[in-house]
Coordinates of C-alpha atoms and ligand atoms in Angstrom, one line a residue:
M8 CA 91.5 40.6 -201.5
E9 CA 89.8 38.3 -204.0
R10 CA 92.0 36.7 -206.6
D11 CA 91.7 34.0 -209.1
S12 CA 93.3 30.8 -208.0
H13 CA 94.8 28.3 -210.4
Y14 CA 95.9 25.8 -207.7
I15 CA 93.3 25.8 -204.9
G16 CA 89.6 24.9 -204.9
Q17 CA 89.6 23.3 -208.4
S18 CA 88.1 20.2 -207.0
S19 CA 85.5 19.7 -204.3
R20 CA 86.6 18.3 -201.0
A21 CA 84.9 15.0 -201.6
A22 CA 86.6 14.6 -205.1
T23 CA 90.0 15.6 -203.6
I24 CA 89.7 13.0 -200.8
E25 CA 88.5 10.3 -203.2
R26 CA 91.4 11.0 -205.6
F27 CA 93.9 11.1 -202.8
A28 CA 92.6 7.8 -201.5
R29 CA 93.0 6.3 -205.0
H30 CA 96.4 7.6 -205.9
V31 CA 98.3 8.8 -202.8
S32 CA 97.2 7.1 -199.6
S33 CA 94.1 5.1 -198.9
G34 CA 95.4 4.6 -195.3
K35 CA 95.5 8.3 -194.6
V36 CA 92.0 8.8 -195.8
D37 CA 90.8 6.0 -193.6
F38 CA 92.6 7.5 -190.7
F39 CA 91.2 11.0 -191.0
R40 CA 87.7 9.6 -191.7
A41 CA 87.9 7.6 -188.5
A42 CA 89.3 10.6 -186.6
G43 CA 86.3 12.7 -187.8
I44 CA 88.6 15.2 -189.6
D45 CA 87.0 15.9 -192.9
F46 CA 89.5 18.4 -194.4
A47 CA 91.7 19.0 -197.3
M48 CA 94.1 21.9 -197.1
G49 CA 93.3 24.9 -199.3
R50 CA 94.1 28.5 -198.9
R51 CA 96.7 29.4 -196.3
E52 CA 97.8 32.7 -195.0
G53 CA 99.6 33.7 -191.8
P54 CA 98.4 31.6 -188.8
F55 CA 95.3 30.4 -190.7
L56 CA 94.5 27.7 -193.2
W57 CA 91.2 26.9 -194.9
D58 CA 89.6 23.8 -196.4
V59 CA 89.7 23.6 -200.2
T60 CA 86.1 24.7 -200.2
G61 CA 87.0 27.8 -198.1
D62 CA 85.3 26.5 -195.0
P63 CA 86.2 25.8 -192.3
R64 CA 89.1 28.1 -191.3
L65 CA 91.5 26.7 -188.8
I66 CA 94.2 28.3 -186.6
D67 CA 97.3 26.3 -187.4
C68 CA 98.6 25.0 -184.1
H69 CA 100.5 22.2 -185.7
C70 CA 102.7 24.2 -188.1
N71 CA 104.2 20.9 -189.3
G72 CA 106.4 20.9 -186.2
G73 CA 107.9 24.4 -186.9
V74 CA 107.8 24.5 -190.7
F75 CA 105.4 27.4 -190.3
N76 CA 107.1 29.2 -187.4
L77 CA 106.6 32.4 -189.4
G78 CA 103.1 31.5 -190.4
H79 CA 102.0 30.5 -193.8
R80 CA 103.4 32.4 -196.8
H81 CA 105.1 35.1 -194.8
P82 CA 105.1 38.1 -197.3
E83 CA 108.8 38.9 -196.9
V84 CA 109.8 35.3 -197.4
V85 CA 107.5 34.9 -200.4
R86 CA 109.0 38.1 -201.9
V87 CA 112.6 36.8 -201.4
L88 CA 111.7 33.5 -203.1
L89 CA 110.1 35.2 -206.1
D90 CA 113.2 37.5 -206.5
S91 CA 115.5 34.5 -206.1
L92 CA 113.6 32.7 -208.9
Q93 CA 114.4 35.5 -211.2
E94 CA 118.1 34.7 -211.1
L95 CA 118.8 31.3 -209.6
D96 CA 118.1 27.6 -209.9
V97 CA 119.2 24.8 -207.6
G98 CA 122.8 25.3 -208.7
N99 CA 125.4 22.5 -208.9
H100 CA 126.1 20.8 -205.6
H101 CA 129.6 19.8 -206.8
L102 CA 130.8 23.3 -207.4
I103 CA 131.8 26.2 -205.1
S104 CA 128.6 28.3 -204.4
E105 CA 128.2 31.9 -203.5
Q106 CA 124.7 31.2 -202.0
R107 CA 125.7 28.2 -200.0
A108 CA 128.7 30.0 -198.6
A109 CA 126.6 33.0 -197.6
L110 CA 124.0 30.9 -195.8
A111 CA 126.7 28.8 -194.0
A112 CA 128.5 32.0 -193.0
K113 CA 125.3 33.4 -191.5
L114 CA 124.7 30.1 -189.6
A115 CA 128.3 30.2 -188.3
E116 CA 127.6 33.7 -186.9
L117 CA 124.3 32.7 -185.2
M118 CA 125.3 29.2 -183.9
P119 CA 126.8 28.9 -180.4
G120 CA 130.5 28.4 -179.8
D121 CA 132.7 27.3 -182.6
I122 CA 130.0 25.6 -184.7
T123 CA 131.2 27.2 -187.9
Y124 CA 130.7 24.6 -190.6
T125 CA 127.5 23.5 -192.3
V126 CA 126.5 20.7 -194.7
F127 CA 123.1 21.3 -196.2
G128 CA 120.4 18.8 -196.9
V129 CA 116.8 18.7 -197.9
S130 CA 115.1 17.0 -195.0
G131 CA 115.7 16.7 -191.2
G132 CA 116.3 13.0 -191.5
E133 CA 119.0 13.4 -194.1
A134 CA 120.7 16.0 -191.9
I135 CA 120.6 13.6 -188.9
D136 CA 122.0 10.8 -191.0
L137 CA 124.9 13.1 -191.8
A138 CA 125.5 14.1 -188.2
I139 CA 125.8 10.4 -187.3
K140 CA 128.1 9.8 -190.2
V141 CA 130.4 12.7 -189.0
A142 CA 130.4 11.3 -185.5
R143 CA 131.2 7.8 -186.6
S144 CA 133.9 8.8 -189.0
Y145 CA 135.6 11.3 -186.6
T146 CA 135.7 8.8 -183.7
G147 CA 136.1 5.6 -185.6
R148 CA 133.4 4.1 -183.3
P149 CA 130.1 2.5 -184.2
R150 CA 127.6 3.1 -181.3
V151 CA 124.9 5.8 -181.2
I152 CA 122.8 6.4 -178.1
S153 CA 119.4 8.2 -178.4
A154 CA 116.2 8.6 -176.3
R155 CA 113.4 6.2 -176.1
G156 CA 110.4 7.9 -177.6
G157 CA 112.6 10.3 -179.5
Y158 CA 112.2 11.0 -183.2
H159 CA 114.7 12.0 -185.8
G160 CA 113.1 11.1 -189.1
H161 CA 112.5 8.2 -191.4
T162 CA 115.8 8.0 -193.3
G163 CA 118.4 5.3 -192.7
L164 CA 120.4 6.3 -189.6
A165 CA 117.8 8.7 -188.3
L166 CA 115.3 5.8 -188.4
A167 CA 117.7 3.5 -186.7
A168 CA 118.0 6.1 -183.8
G169 CA 114.2 6.3 -183.4
D170 CA 111.6 4.0 -181.9
E171 CA 111.3 0.4 -183.1
K172 CA 107.7 0.8 -184.2
Y173 CA 108.8 2.9 -187.2
R174 CA 111.5 0.4 -188.3
A175 CA 110.0 -2.9 -187.4
P176 CA 108.1 -3.4 -190.8
F177 CA 111.2 -2.6 -192.8
G178 CA 113.6 -5.5 -192.3
P179 CA 116.8 -6.0 -190.4
L180 CA 117.8 -3.4 -187.9
S181 CA 121.0 -1.3 -188.3
P182 CA 123.5 -2.4 -185.7
G183 CA 125.1 0.0 -183.2
F184 CA 122.0 1.8 -181.9
A185 CA 120.8 1.9 -178.3
Q186 CA 117.9 3.8 -176.8
I187 CA 117.7 5.0 -173.2
P188 CA 115.1 7.0 -171.2
F189 CA 115.3 10.7 -171.8
D190 CA 116.4 13.1 -169.1
D191 CA 118.1 10.2 -167.2
V192 CA 121.7 10.9 -166.5
A193 CA 122.3 7.6 -164.7
A194 CA 121.0 5.6 -167.7
L195 CA 123.3 7.6 -170.0
E196 CA 126.2 7.0 -167.7
E197 CA 125.6 3.3 -167.9
A198 CA 125.1 3.2 -171.6
L199 CA 128.2 5.2 -172.6
D200 CA 131.3 3.3 -173.4
G201 CA 134.5 3.5 -175.4
E202 CA 132.6 2.3 -178.5
T203 CA 130.2 5.2 -178.4
A204 CA 130.5 7.7 -181.3
A205 CA 127.5 9.9 -180.5
V206 CA 124.8 10.8 -178.1
L207 CA 121.8 12.2 -180.0
F208 CA 118.9 14.0 -178.3
E209 CA 116.2 16.4 -179.3
T210 CA 116.4 19.4 -177.0
V211 CA 112.7 18.8 -176.2
P212 CA 111.4 15.6 -177.7
A213 CA 108.4 16.6 -179.7
T214 CA 107.0 13.3 -180.8
Y215 CA 107.4 12.0 -177.2
G216 CA 105.1 14.8 -176.0
M217 CA 107.4 17.7 -175.1
P218 CA 109.0 16.5 -171.8
V219 CA 111.2 19.5 -170.9
P220 CA 114.4 18.1 -169.4
D221 CA 115.8 19.3 -166.1
R222 CA 118.0 22.3 -166.5
G223 CA 121.0 20.3 -165.3
F224 CA 120.5 17.5 -167.8
F225 CA 122.3 18.8 -170.9
P226 CA 125.3 20.1 -168.9
R227 CA 125.7 16.6 -167.4
V228 CA 125.3 15.0 -170.9
R229 CA 128.0 17.4 -172.2
E230 CA 130.3 16.4 -169.4
L231 CA 129.7 12.7 -169.9
C232 CA 130.2 12.9 -173.7
D233 CA 133.5 14.7 -173.1
R234 CA 134.6 12.1 -170.6
H235 CA 134.0 9.3 -173.0
G236 CA 135.1 11.0 -176.2
A237 CA 131.6 10.8 -177.7
L238 CA 130.1 13.6 -179.8
L239 CA 126.9 15.3 -178.6
I240 CA 124.4 15.8 -181.4
V241 CA 121.4 18.0 -180.7
D242 CA 118.4 17.7 -182.9
E243 CA 116.9 21.2 -183.1
V244 CA 114.6 20.4 -186.1
Q245 CA 111.6 21.5 -184.0
T246 CA 113.2 23.5 -181.2
G247 CA 115.4 25.7 -183.3
L248 CA 114.7 29.0 -185.0
G249 CA 112.9 30.8 -182.1
R250 CA 110.4 28.2 -181.1
T251 CA 111.5 28.2 -177.4
G252 CA 111.9 32.0 -177.1
K253 CA 115.7 31.7 -177.9
L254 CA 117.1 31.2 -181.3
W255 CA 118.3 27.7 -180.4
G256 CA 116.5 25.7 -177.7
I257 CA 119.8 24.4 -176.4
E258 CA 120.7 28.0 -175.4
H259 CA 118.4 27.5 -172.4
F260 CA 120.9 24.9 -171.1
G261 CA 124.1 26.8 -171.5
I262 CA 126.2 24.3 -173.4
V263 CA 127.7 24.0 -176.8
P264 CA 126.9 20.7 -178.6
D265 CA 129.3 19.2 -181.2
I266 CA 126.6 19.1 -183.9
I267 CA 123.3 20.9 -184.2
V268 CA 120.8 19.7 -186.8
I269 CA 118.1 22.0 -188.1
G270 CA 115.4 21.7 -190.8
K271 CA 111.7 22.4 -191.0
G272 CA 111.4 26.1 -190.3
L273 CA 114.6 26.9 -192.2
S274 CA 112.5 26.4 -195.3
G275 CA 110.2 29.3 -194.4
G276 CA 107.5 26.9 -195.4
L277 CA 108.4 27.5 -199.0
Y278 CA 111.7 25.9 -200.0
P279 CA 113.0 22.7 -198.4
M280 CA 116.3 23.2 -196.5
S281 CA 118.0 21.4 -193.7
A282 CA 121.5 21.8 -192.2
T283 CA 124.0 19.8 -190.2
C284 CA 126.1 22.4 -188.4
F285 CA 129.3 21.3 -186.6
R286 CA 132.3 22.4 -184.8
A287 CA 135.2 23.4 -187.0
K288 CA 137.4 20.4 -186.1
Y289 CA 134.9 17.9 -187.5
E290 CA 135.4 19.3 -191.0
S291 CA 138.5 17.1 -191.1
V292 CA 136.1 14.2 -191.8
F293 CA 135.6 15.6 -195.3
Q294 CA 139.2 16.5 -196.0
P295 CA 140.5 13.3 -197.6
D296 CA 137.4 13.2 -199.9
P297 CA 135.1 16.2 -200.0
F298 CA 132.7 14.2 -202.2
I299 CA 132.2 11.4 -199.7
H300 CA 128.8 12.8 -198.9
I301 CA 126.6 14.3 -201.6
S302 CA 123.1 15.8 -201.7
T303 CA 122.0 17.0 -205.1
F304 CA 119.3 19.3 -203.8
G305 CA 120.9 20.0 -200.4
G306 CA 121.3 23.7 -200.0
A307 CA 119.7 24.4 -203.4
E308 CA 120.9 27.9 -204.3
V309 CA 117.4 29.2 -205.1
G310 CA 116.4 28.3 -201.5
C311 CA 119.4 29.9 -199.8
P312 CA 118.1 33.5 -199.8
V313 CA 114.9 32.1 -198.4
A314 CA 116.7 30.5 -195.5
L315 CA 118.8 33.7 -195.0
K316 CA 115.6 35.7 -194.7
V317 CA 114.2 33.1 -192.2
L318 CA 117.4 33.5 -190.1
E319 CA 117.1 37.2 -190.2
L320 CA 113.4 37.1 -189.1
T321 CA 113.8 34.4 -186.4
S322 CA 116.9 35.9 -184.8
D323 CA 115.2 39.3 -184.5
Q324 CA 114.9 40.3 -180.9
D325 CA 111.3 41.6 -181.3
L326 CA 110.2 38.2 -182.6
L327 CA 112.0 36.4 -179.7
R328 CA 110.4 38.8 -177.3
N329 CA 107.0 38.1 -178.8
V330 CA 107.6 34.3 -178.3
Q331 CA 108.5 34.9 -174.6
E332 CA 105.4 37.1 -174.1
M333 CA 103.0 34.8 -175.8
A334 CA 104.6 31.9 -173.8
A335 CA 104.0 33.7 -170.5
L336 CA 100.4 34.3 -171.6
F337 CA 99.9 30.6 -172.4
A338 CA 101.5 29.6 -169.1
E339 CA 99.1 31.8 -167.2
G340 CA 96.0 30.8 -169.3
F341 CA 96.8 27.1 -168.8
R342 CA 97.1 27.5 -165.0
A343 CA 93.5 28.8 -165.0
L344 CA 92.4 26.0 -167.4
Q345 CA 94.0 23.4 -165.2
E346 CA 91.8 24.5 -162.3
R347 CA 88.7 24.4 -164.4
H348 CA 89.5 21.1 -166.0
A349 CA 91.4 19.3 -163.3
E350 CA 89.8 16.0 -164.1
I351 CA 91.3 15.9 -167.5
L352 CA 94.1 18.4 -167.9
V353 CA 97.3 17.4 -166.1
G354 CA 99.2 20.5 -167.2
L355 CA 101.1 22.4 -169.9
R356 CA 104.6 21.1 -170.9
Q357 CA 106.3 24.2 -172.1
L358 CA 109.6 25.7 -173.2
G359 CA 108.6 29.0 -174.8
M360 CA 106.1 28.2 -177.5
M361 CA 107.1 24.6 -177.6
M362 CA 104.0 23.4 -175.9
G363 CA 102.3 20.1 -175.1
I364 CA 98.9 19.8 -173.4
E365 CA 99.2 16.9 -171.0
M366 CA 96.0 15.1 -170.4
A367 CA 94.9 12.3 -168.2
H368 CA 94.3 9.4 -170.6
E369 CA 95.8 7.9 -173.7
Q370 CA 92.6 8.4 -175.6
C371 CA 92.7 12.2 -174.9
G372 CA 95.2 13.1 -177.5
P373 CA 93.4 11.7 -180.5
L374 CA 90.1 12.9 -179.1
F375 CA 91.6 16.4 -178.6
S376 CA 92.7 16.5 -182.3
K377 CA 89.1 15.8 -183.4
V378 CA 87.3 18.1 -181.0
A379 CA 89.9 20.9 -181.5
F380 CA 89.3 20.6 -185.2
E381 CA 85.6 21.1 -184.6
H382 CA 86.5 24.2 -182.6
G383 CA 88.7 25.6 -185.4
L384 CA 92.2 24.5 -184.3
L385 CA 94.6 22.2 -186.1
S386 CA 96.5 20.3 -183.4
V387 CA 98.0 16.8 -183.5
Y388 CA 98.8 14.5 -180.6
A389 CA 102.3 13.3 -179.8
N390 CA 102.6 10.0 -181.6
N391 CA 104.9 8.5 -179.0
N392 CA 102.7 9.7 -176.1
P393 CA 99.1 10.1 -177.1
R394 CA 98.2 11.7 -173.7
V395 CA 99.8 14.8 -175.0
A396 CA 98.4 17.2 -177.7
Q397 CA 101.0 19.3 -179.3
L398 CA 100.3 23.0 -179.3
L399 CA 102.6 24.8 -181.8
P400 CA 101.1 28.0 -183.0
P401 CA 103.1 30.2 -185.4
L402 CA 105.6 32.5 -183.5
I403 CA 104.1 35.6 -185.1
I404 CA 100.7 35.4 -183.3
D405 CA 99.6 38.3 -181.2
R406 CA 97.9 38.5 -177.8
A407 CA 94.3 38.5 -179.3
L408 CA 95.0 35.3 -181.2
A409 CA 96.7 33.6 -178.3
L410 CA 93.6 34.3 -176.2
E411 CA 91.4 33.0 -179.0
I412 CA 93.5 29.8 -179.1
M413 CA 93.1 29.3 -175.4
D414 CA 89.4 29.9 -175.6
R415 CA 89.1 27.2 -178.2
V416 CA 91.3 24.9 -176.1
D417 CA 89.1 25.6 -173.1
R418 CA 85.9 24.7 -175.0
S419 CA 87.5 21.6 -176.5
L420 CA 88.6 20.4 -173.0
Q421 CA 85.0 21.0 -171.8
V422 CA 83.7 18.6 -174.5
I423 CA 86.4 16.0 -173.7
K424 CA 85.6 16.2 -170.0
T425 CA 81.9 15.5 -170.7
I426 CA 82.9 12.5 -172.8
F427 CA 85.0 11.1 -170.0
G428 CA 82.1 11.8 -167.6
G429 CA 83.7 14.5 -165.5
G430 CA 81.9 17.7 -166.6
Ligands
PLP9 C1 112.8 16.4 -184.0 C2 112.8 16.0 -185.5 N1 113.9 15.6 -186.1 C3 113.9 15.2 -187.3 C4 112.8 15.2 -188.1 C5 112.8 14.7 -189.5 O1 112.6 15.7 -190.4 P1 112.1 15.4 -191.9 O2 110.7 14.9 -191.8 O3 112.3 16.7 -192.6 O4 113.1 14.3 -192.4 C6 111.6 15.6 -187.5 C7 110.3 15.5 -188.3 O5 109.2 15.6 -187.8 C8 111.6 16.0 -186.2 O6 110.5 16.3 -185.5

């Protein structure tokens, strides 16, 4: 359907890029120029996005790490936001709120075990910060252990729990943080002590290139945390909301963490929303002073119906079945691709549709982003492991589109193989 646009395509691609370089980020423009990705996001619908000029059209296999789990501008989510705007605004974060209460109650129903309380935020980093604050306050201990190569955002405590390269330029490091290898029980055993407030892991570390941990890993982590009186915080900002074929990625491992953090996809791609969800006993942290942690826009009332709709859609059994079926299709397709491109393709790291294309060399990830772009796919490489290209299509894709994605990956790998002299 043709319609007049007030917001997209008002400037040419070149003018947009030039203005962006002058007023937003010259570094990003230099980066994308060097990467050969000449693109400014324009129209977006379902699994697709287009350049501001209308061409090219890309299949979104980045999805901002899960923001677009339901595709772009899912019609039901758009409708809920439009309706919500007729009656609500952000609300007052100091007051009792019907909308925040309804959303938190729904999360309590869907979360594993006795995770029945939620504090809302705007970003994933903010929600991780709060999880660490809860753990430190509850235990009265300072230390936080997280994974080397893991990523939890760029805010204060989340940044401190991430890799040094993201914090090095920004002054003195926060004390009390230690990083250990992921999926390494012995390292955790050694690192845990009576001063440890929390152990913080992504269920599958996305920025580290989607290494899927051994099935026994999280049960052992749970045991060790219990033994040492430390809280287990699981970052489900990317793995939550259906991405892995279950509503929460941690369900694959059969344990209940103390705190689960979600963000990205909870927004429906339309209204920012993150959540720190914790077991009932930790609510005591906020008893003496319930205003000790505040977020003006956290859980903005106008966004709560959007997040509720997202929860309804992503917990739907048909959607989860689709993720499992598409995941099986990708697994099978990649086995064939691996035979054809054995020189360059190491394999597919996969938990449902949380997928990483593992390749042979460090240069492969950046090259894949460029070549995939030329073949109509938006895919980024894992920043903390550039051998891996992230493959995160929307969860709503069908069989035909999954096959089309694999065909484009196939042709991209063929080009990469030629560049590396193998094909
Ligand atoms: C696993 C994980 N945790 C936390 C964050 C931080 O989220 P935000 O950018 O909304 O602060 C991200 C962002 O990419 C993430 O991938």
